[in-house]
Coordinates of C-alpha atoms in Angstrom, one line a residue:
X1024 CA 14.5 103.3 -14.0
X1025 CA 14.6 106.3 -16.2
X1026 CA 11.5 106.7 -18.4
X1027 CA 11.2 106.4 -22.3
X1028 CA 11.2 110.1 -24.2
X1029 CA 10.0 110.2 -27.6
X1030 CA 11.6 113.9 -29.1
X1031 CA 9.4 115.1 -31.3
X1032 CA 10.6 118.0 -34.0
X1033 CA 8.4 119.7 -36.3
X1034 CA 9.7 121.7 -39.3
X1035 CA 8.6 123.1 -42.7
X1036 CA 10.2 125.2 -45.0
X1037 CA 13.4 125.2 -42.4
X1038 CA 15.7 122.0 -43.9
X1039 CA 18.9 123.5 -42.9
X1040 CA 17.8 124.6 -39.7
X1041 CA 16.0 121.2 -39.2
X1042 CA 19.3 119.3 -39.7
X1043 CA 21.4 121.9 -37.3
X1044 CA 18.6 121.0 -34.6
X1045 CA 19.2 117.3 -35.5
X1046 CA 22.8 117.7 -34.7
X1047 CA 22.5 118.7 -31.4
X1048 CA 20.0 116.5 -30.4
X1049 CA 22.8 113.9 -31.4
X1050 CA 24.4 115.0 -28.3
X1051 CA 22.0 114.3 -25.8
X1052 CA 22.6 112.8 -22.6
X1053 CA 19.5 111.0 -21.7
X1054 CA 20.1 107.0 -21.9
X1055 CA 17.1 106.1 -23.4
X1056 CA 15.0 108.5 -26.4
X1057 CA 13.9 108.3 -29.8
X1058 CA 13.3 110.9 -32.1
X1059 CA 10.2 111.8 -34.7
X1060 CA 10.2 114.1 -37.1
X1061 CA 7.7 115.5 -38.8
X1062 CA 8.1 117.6 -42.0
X1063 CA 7.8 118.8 -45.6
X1064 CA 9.4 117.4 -48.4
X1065 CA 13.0 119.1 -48.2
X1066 CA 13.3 118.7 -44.4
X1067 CA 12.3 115.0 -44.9
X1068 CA 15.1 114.8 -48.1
X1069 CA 17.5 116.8 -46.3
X1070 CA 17.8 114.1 -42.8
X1071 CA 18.0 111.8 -45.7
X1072 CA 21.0 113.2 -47.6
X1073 CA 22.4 113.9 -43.8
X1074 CA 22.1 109.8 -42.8
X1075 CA 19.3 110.4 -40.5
X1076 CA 16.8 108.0 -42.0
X1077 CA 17.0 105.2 -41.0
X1078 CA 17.8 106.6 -36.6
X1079 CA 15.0 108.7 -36.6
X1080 CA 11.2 108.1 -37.4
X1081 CA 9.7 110.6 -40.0
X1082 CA 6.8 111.6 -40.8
X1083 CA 5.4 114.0 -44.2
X1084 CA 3.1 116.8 -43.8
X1085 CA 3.6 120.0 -45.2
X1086 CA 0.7 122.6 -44.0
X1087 CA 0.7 125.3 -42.2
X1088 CA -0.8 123.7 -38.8
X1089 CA 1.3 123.1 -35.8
X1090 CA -1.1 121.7 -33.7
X1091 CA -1.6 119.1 -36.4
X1092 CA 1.8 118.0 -36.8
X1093 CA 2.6 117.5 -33.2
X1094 CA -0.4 115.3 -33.2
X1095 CA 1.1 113.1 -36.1
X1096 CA 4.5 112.8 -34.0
X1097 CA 2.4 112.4 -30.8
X1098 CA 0.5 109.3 -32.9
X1099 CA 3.9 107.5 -33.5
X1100 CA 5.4 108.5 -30.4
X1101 CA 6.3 105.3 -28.4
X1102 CA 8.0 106.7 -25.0
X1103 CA 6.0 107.3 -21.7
X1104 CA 7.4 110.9 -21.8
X1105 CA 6.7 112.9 -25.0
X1106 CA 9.2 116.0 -25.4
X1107 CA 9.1 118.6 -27.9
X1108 CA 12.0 121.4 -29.4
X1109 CA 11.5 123.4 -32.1
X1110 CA 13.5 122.9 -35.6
X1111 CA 15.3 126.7 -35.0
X1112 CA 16.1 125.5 -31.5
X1113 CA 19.3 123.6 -30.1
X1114 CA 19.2 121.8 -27.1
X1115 CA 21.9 121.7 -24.1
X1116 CA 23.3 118.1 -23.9
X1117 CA 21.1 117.8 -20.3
X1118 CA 18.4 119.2 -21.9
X1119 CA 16.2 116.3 -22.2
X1120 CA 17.9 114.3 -18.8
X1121 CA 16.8 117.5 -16.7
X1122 CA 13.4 118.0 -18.3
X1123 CA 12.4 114.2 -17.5
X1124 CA 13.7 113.8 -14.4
X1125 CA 10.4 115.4 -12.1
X1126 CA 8.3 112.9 -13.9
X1127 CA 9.9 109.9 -12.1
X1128 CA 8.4 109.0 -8.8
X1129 CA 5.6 111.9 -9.1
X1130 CA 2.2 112.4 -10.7
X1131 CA 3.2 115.4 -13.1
X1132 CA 1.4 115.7 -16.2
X1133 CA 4.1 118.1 -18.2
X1134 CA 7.5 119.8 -17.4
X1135 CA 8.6 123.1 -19.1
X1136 CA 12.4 123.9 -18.7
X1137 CA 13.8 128.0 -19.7
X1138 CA 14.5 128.9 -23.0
X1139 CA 17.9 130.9 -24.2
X1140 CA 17.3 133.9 -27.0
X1141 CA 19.3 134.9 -29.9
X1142 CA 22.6 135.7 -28.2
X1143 CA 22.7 132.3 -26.9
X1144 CA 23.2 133.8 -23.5
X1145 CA 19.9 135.8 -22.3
X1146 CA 16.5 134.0 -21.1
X1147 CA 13.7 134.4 -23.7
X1148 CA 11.3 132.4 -21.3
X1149 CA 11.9 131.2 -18.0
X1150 CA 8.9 130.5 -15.6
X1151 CA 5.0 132.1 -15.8
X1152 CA 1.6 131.7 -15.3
X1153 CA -1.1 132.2 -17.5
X1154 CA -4.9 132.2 -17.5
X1155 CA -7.8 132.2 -19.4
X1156 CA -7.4 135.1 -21.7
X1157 CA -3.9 134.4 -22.7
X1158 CA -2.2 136.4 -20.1
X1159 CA 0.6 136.0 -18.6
X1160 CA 2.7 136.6 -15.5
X1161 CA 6.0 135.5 -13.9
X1162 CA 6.4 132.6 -11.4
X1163 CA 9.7 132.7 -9.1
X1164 CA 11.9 130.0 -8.2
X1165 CA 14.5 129.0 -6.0
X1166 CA 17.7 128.3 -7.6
X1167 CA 17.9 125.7 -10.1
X1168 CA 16.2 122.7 -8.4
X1169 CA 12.9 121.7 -10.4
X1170 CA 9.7 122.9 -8.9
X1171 CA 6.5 121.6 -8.7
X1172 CA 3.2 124.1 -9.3
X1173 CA -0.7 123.6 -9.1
X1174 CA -2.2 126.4 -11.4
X1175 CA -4.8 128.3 -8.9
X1176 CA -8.8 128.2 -10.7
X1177 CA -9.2 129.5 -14.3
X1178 CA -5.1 129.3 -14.6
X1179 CA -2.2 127.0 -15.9
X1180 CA 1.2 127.1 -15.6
X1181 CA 2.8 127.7 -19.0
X1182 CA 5.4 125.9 -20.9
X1183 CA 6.9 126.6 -24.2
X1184 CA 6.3 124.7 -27.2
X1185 CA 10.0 125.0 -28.0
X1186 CA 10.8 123.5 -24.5
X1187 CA 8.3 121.3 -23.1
X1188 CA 6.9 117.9 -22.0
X1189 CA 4.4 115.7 -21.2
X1190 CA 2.7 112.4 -20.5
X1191 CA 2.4 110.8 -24.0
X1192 CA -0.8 108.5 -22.7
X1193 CA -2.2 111.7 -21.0
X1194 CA -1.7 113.8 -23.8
X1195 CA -3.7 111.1 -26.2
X1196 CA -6.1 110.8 -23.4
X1197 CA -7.2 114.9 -23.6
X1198 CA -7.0 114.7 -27.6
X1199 CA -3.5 116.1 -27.5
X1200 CA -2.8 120.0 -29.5
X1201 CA -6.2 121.8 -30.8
X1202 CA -5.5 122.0 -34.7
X1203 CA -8.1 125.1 -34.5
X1204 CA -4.7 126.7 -33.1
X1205 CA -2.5 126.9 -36.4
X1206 CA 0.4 129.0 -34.9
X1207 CA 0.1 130.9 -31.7
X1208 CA -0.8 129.1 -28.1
X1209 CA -1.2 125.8 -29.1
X1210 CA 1.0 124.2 -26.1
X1211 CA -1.1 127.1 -23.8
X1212 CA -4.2 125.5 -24.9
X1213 CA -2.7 122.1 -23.4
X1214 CA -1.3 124.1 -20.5
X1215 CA -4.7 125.2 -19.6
X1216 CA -6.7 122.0 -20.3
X1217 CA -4.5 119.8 -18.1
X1218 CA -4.8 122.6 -14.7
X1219 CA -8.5 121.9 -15.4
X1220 CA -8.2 118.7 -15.0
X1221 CA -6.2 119.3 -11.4
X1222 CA -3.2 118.1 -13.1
X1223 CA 0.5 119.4 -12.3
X1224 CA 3.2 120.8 -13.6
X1225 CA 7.3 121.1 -13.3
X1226 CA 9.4 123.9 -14.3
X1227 CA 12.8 123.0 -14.5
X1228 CA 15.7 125.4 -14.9
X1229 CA 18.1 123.4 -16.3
X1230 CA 16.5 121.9 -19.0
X1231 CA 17.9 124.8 -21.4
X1232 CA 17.6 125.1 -25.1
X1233 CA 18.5 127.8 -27.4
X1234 CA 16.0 129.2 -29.5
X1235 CA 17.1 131.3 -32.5
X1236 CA 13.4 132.6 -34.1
X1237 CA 14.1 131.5 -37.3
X1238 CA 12.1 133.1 -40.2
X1239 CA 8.9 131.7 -41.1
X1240 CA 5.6 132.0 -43.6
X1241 CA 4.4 134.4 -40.0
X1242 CA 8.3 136.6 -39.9
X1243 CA 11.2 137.6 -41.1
X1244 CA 14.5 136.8 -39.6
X1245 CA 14.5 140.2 -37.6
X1246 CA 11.5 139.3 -36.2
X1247 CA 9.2 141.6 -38.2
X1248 CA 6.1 140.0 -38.5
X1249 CA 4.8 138.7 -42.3
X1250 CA 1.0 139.0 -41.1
X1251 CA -0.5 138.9 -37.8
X1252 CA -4.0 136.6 -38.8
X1253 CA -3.2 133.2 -37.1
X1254 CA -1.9 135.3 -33.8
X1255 CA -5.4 136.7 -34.5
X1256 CA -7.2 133.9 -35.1
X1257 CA -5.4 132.0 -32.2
X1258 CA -6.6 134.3 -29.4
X1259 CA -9.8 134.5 -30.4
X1260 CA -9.8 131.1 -30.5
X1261 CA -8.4 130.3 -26.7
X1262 CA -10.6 133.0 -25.4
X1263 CA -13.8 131.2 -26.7
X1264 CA -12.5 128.0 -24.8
X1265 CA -11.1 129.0 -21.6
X1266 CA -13.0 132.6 -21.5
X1267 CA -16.1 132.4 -22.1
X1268 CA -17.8 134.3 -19.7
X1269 CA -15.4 137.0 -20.1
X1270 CA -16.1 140.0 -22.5
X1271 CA -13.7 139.7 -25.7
X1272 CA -13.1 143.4 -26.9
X1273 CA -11.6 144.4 -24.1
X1274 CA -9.3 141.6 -24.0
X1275 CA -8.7 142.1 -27.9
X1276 CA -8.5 145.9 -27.7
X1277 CA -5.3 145.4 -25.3
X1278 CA -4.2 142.8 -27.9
X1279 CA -4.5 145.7 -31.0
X1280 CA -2.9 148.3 -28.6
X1281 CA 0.1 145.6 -28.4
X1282 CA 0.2 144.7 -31.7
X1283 CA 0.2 148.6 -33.1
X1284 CA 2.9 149.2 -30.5
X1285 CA 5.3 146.4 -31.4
X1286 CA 4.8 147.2 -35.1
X1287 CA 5.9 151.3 -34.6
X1288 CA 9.1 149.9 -32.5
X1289 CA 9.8 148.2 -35.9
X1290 CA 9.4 151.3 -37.9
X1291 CA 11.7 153.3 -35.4
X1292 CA 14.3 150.5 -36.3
X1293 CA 14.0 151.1 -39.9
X1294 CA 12.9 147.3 -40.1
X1295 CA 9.2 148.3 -41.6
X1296 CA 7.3 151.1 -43.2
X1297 CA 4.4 153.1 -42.3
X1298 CA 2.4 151.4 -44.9
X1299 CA 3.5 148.2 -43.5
X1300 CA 1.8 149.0 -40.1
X1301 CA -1.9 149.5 -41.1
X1302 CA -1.5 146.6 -43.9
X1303 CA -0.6 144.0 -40.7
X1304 CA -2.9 145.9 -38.8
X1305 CA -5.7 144.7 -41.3
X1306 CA -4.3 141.3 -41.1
X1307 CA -5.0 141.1 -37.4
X1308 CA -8.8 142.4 -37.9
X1309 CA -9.1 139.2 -40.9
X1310 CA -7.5 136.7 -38.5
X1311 CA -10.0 138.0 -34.9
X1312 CA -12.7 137.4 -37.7
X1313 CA -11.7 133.6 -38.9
X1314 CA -11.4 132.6 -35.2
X1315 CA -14.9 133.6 -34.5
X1316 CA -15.7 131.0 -37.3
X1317 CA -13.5 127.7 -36.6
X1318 CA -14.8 125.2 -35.2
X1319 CA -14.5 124.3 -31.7
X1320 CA -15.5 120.3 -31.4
X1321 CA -14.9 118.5 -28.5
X1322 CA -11.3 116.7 -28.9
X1323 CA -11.4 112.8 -29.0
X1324 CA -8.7 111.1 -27.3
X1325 CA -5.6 110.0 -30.2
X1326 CA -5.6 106.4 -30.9
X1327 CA -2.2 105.0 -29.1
X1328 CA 1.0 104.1 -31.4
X1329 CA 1.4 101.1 -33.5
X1330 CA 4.7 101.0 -33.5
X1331 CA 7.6 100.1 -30.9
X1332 CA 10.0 102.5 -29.1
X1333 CA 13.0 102.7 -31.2
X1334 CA 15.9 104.0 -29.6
X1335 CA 17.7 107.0 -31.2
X1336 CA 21.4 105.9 -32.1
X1337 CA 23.8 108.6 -33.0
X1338 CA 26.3 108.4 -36.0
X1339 CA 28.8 109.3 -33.2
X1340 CA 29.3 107.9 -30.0
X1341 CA 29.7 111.0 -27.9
X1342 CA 31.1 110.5 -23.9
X1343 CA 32.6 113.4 -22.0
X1344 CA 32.8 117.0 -22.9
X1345 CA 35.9 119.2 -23.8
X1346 CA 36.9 123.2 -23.7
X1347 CA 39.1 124.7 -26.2
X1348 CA 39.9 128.0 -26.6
X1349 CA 41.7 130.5 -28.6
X1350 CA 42.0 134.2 -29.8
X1351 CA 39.5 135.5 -32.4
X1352 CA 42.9 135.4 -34.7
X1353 CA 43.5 132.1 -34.5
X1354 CA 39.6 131.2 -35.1
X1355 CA 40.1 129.1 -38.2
X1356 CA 43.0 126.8 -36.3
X1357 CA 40.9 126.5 -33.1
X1358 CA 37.4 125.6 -35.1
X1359 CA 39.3 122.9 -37.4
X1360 CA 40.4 121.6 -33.7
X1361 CA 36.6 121.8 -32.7
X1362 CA 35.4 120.0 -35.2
X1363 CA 38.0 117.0 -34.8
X1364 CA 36.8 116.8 -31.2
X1365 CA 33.5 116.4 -32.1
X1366 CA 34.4 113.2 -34.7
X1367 CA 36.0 112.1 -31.2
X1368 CA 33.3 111.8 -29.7
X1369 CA 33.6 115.0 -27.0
X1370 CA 30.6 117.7 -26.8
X1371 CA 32.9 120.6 -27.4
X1372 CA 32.8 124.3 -26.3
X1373 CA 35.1 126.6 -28.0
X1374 CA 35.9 129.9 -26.6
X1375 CA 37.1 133.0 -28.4
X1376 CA 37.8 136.0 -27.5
X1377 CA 39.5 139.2 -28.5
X1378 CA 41.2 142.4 -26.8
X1379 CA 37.7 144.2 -26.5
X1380 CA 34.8 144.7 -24.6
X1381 CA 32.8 143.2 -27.3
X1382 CA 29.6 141.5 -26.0
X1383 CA 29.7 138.1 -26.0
X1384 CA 27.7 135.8 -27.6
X1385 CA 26.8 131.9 -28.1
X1386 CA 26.0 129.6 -30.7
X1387 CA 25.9 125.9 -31.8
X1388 CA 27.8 125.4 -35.3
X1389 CA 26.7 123.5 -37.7
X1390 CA 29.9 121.3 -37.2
X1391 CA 28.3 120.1 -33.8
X1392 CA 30.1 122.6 -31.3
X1393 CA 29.5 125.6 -28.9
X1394 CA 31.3 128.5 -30.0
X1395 CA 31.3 131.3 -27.7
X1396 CA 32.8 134.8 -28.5
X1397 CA 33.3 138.5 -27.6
X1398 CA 35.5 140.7 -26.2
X1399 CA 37.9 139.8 -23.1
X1400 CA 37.0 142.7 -21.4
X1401 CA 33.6 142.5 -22.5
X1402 CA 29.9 141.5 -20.6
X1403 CA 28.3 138.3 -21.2
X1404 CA 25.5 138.8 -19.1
X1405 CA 23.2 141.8 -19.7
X1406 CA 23.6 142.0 -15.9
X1407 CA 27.1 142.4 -15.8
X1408 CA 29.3 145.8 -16.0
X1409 CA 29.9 146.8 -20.4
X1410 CA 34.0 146.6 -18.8
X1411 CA 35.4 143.7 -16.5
X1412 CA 39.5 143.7 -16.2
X1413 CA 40.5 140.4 -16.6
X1414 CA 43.1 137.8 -17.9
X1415 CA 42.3 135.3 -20.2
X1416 CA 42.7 132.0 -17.8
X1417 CA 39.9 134.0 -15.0
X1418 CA 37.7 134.9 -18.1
X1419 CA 37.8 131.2 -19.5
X1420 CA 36.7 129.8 -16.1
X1421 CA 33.8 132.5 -15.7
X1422 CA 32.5 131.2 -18.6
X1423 CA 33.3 127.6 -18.2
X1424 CA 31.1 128.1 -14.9
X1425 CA 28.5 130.1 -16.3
X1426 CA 27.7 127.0 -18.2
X1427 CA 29.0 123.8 -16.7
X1428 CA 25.3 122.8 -15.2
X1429 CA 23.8 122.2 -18.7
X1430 CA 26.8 122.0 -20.9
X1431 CA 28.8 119.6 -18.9
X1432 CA 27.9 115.6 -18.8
X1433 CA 29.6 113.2 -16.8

């Protein structure tokens, strides 16, 4: 039988982005999820205005704390299998079928799946390892089967907060997310505290969701960071817990090197100022400082819900999935067509593509379908040859393949 998943989604300042995640969600596979959201005011108003109030269960709260309002969704979360996206994310419509799957029939604690960057077509994150001073390295895997991994001592295996899931009693039991982490590895925290405990953990490839890195009170939407404090604060913060024995500078040293170095690739862009640089700089120094000073309690275990599960019901009935495709010309024809096979009920793809060798590039509208685009001619993967000769049927089934594992349901 499969297992309950609660979807938690945690937004602020984000409504529009909030409601795009929202819509894709609506597509999901898995038989048997709710959804809790947890937001400020205009995310809250906006599901409202969009008819989501009374199919999901929300929740107010509208500071700066991650780590406190997962806790809030974890509180009302009534599934045996807690799952959490982002609001700038988008999940594949086997997103949350695949990520739940290892826990049925085994003693995982949490399952990570791979998360898709800007162009909708790259990995961000895949699969690593992480220890007790916040590094990180890769783990491999063997095609797209889940696998199963037992952090060696002093390490965990790492999933993303954007992509991730876990035992919702378990989760309670450990006192789930560390509100001393505001922003900045929060989930590694959680990562790290269930190894300890010689719990395990599944990565699963095809639990895919797109992540866009929306802006925030910490960056703008090229990425540039705002201030670099809470990333500050954070590490300090995790190496206090999970490195104690282990001297800070140097650890924090690397982190300033890193830091200085990202900022100057920003200023080659154009995308800061030299001015900019030292100013963040200084914010990094303020935030190692406060998370010297927060406190680091011991976590009591989160009081179970009072509620019952409350399955998620979407305003459209969605079976199936359908292709369409078109030349960038006719884009406003083939999206209108898009959009009425969503009201149908299909998870669509649309494809367009022109006489170029354009990149390509992937994104979920807010109309509720896929639209892929770029040149004919042109790569999709970053692995792939800038120039490919091919005819528009060929090209239309590379992609089609590329995809069908996550983007196809039955």
């Amino acid at each position: 039988m499969t297992a309950t998943a609660s979807v938690i989604v945690v937004s602020r300042n984000r409504p529009d982005y909030l409601l795009r995640c929202l819509t894709g969600i609506e597509q999901l596979s898995h038989p048997a999820f709710e959804v809790i959201v947890v937001a400020d005011p205009a995310g809250l108003a906006t599901l409202r205005d969009a008819g989501f109030a009374d199919r999901v269960t929300m929740a107010g709260y509208d500071e700066a704390n991650i780590s406190a309002a997962r806790n809030i969704g974890l509180g009302l979360a009534a599934g045996e299998i807690v799952a959490f996206i982002d609001d700038d994310a988008v999940p594949e419509p086997t997103w949350l079928a695949h990520l739940t799957q290892p826990f049925e029939g085994s003693d995982i604690a949490a399952a990570g799946g791979y998360v898709i960057g800007r162009n909708g077509i790259s990995f961000q994150h895949r699969a690593r390892r992480v220890d007790g001073t916040g590094a990180h390295a890769d783990l491999q895997l063997n095609g797209t089967a889940p696998e199963v991994f037992t952090a060696a001592p002093g390490q965990g295996i790492k999933t993303e907060g954007t992509n991730c899931a876990f035992r919702s009693g378990l989760l309670r039991k450990i006192g789930g997310f560390d509100p001393a982490y505001r922003f900045y590895l929060d989930e590694t925290d959680v990562n790290l505290r269930l190894a300890a405990l010689g719990h395990r953990t599944a990565i699963v490839p095809l639990a895919q969701v797109h992540h866009g890195v929306a802006p925030s009170a910490y960056r703008r939407a090229d990425r540039m960071p705002r201030s670099l404090s809470e990333i500050g604060a954070s590490q300090v913060v995790f190496l206090r817990r999970h490195a104690p024995d282990v001297p800070q500078e140097p650890v924090l040293d690397d982190m300033r090197r890193d830091q200085r170095a990202r900022l100057l690739r920003h200023m080659v862009a154009g995308t800061c100022e030299p001015r900019d640089v030292s100013r963040l700089l200084d914010t990094l120094e303020t935030g190692l400082a406060e998370g010297r000073a927060r406190d680091l309690s011991r976590l009591p275990p989160l009081p179970a819900p009072n509620r019952t599960f409350a399955p998620f019901v979407p305003r459209t009935r969605f079976g199936g999935t359908a292709t369409l495709s078109g030349r960038i010309w006719t884009a406003g024809r083939a999206r209108r067509a898009a959009m009425e096979s969503v009201r149908g009920g299909a998870r669509t793809t649309l494809y367009l593509f022109s006489y170029t060798t354009l990149r390509h590039s992937v994104r979920f509208r807010d109309e509720g379908f896929w639209e892929q685009s770029g040149g004919l001619f042109g790569k999709s993967k970053r692995s792939e040859h800038s120039f490919r000769l091919i005819n528009f049927t060929n090209r239309l089934q590379k992609e089609h393949d590329r995809t069908h594992l996550v983007r196809i349901v039955a």
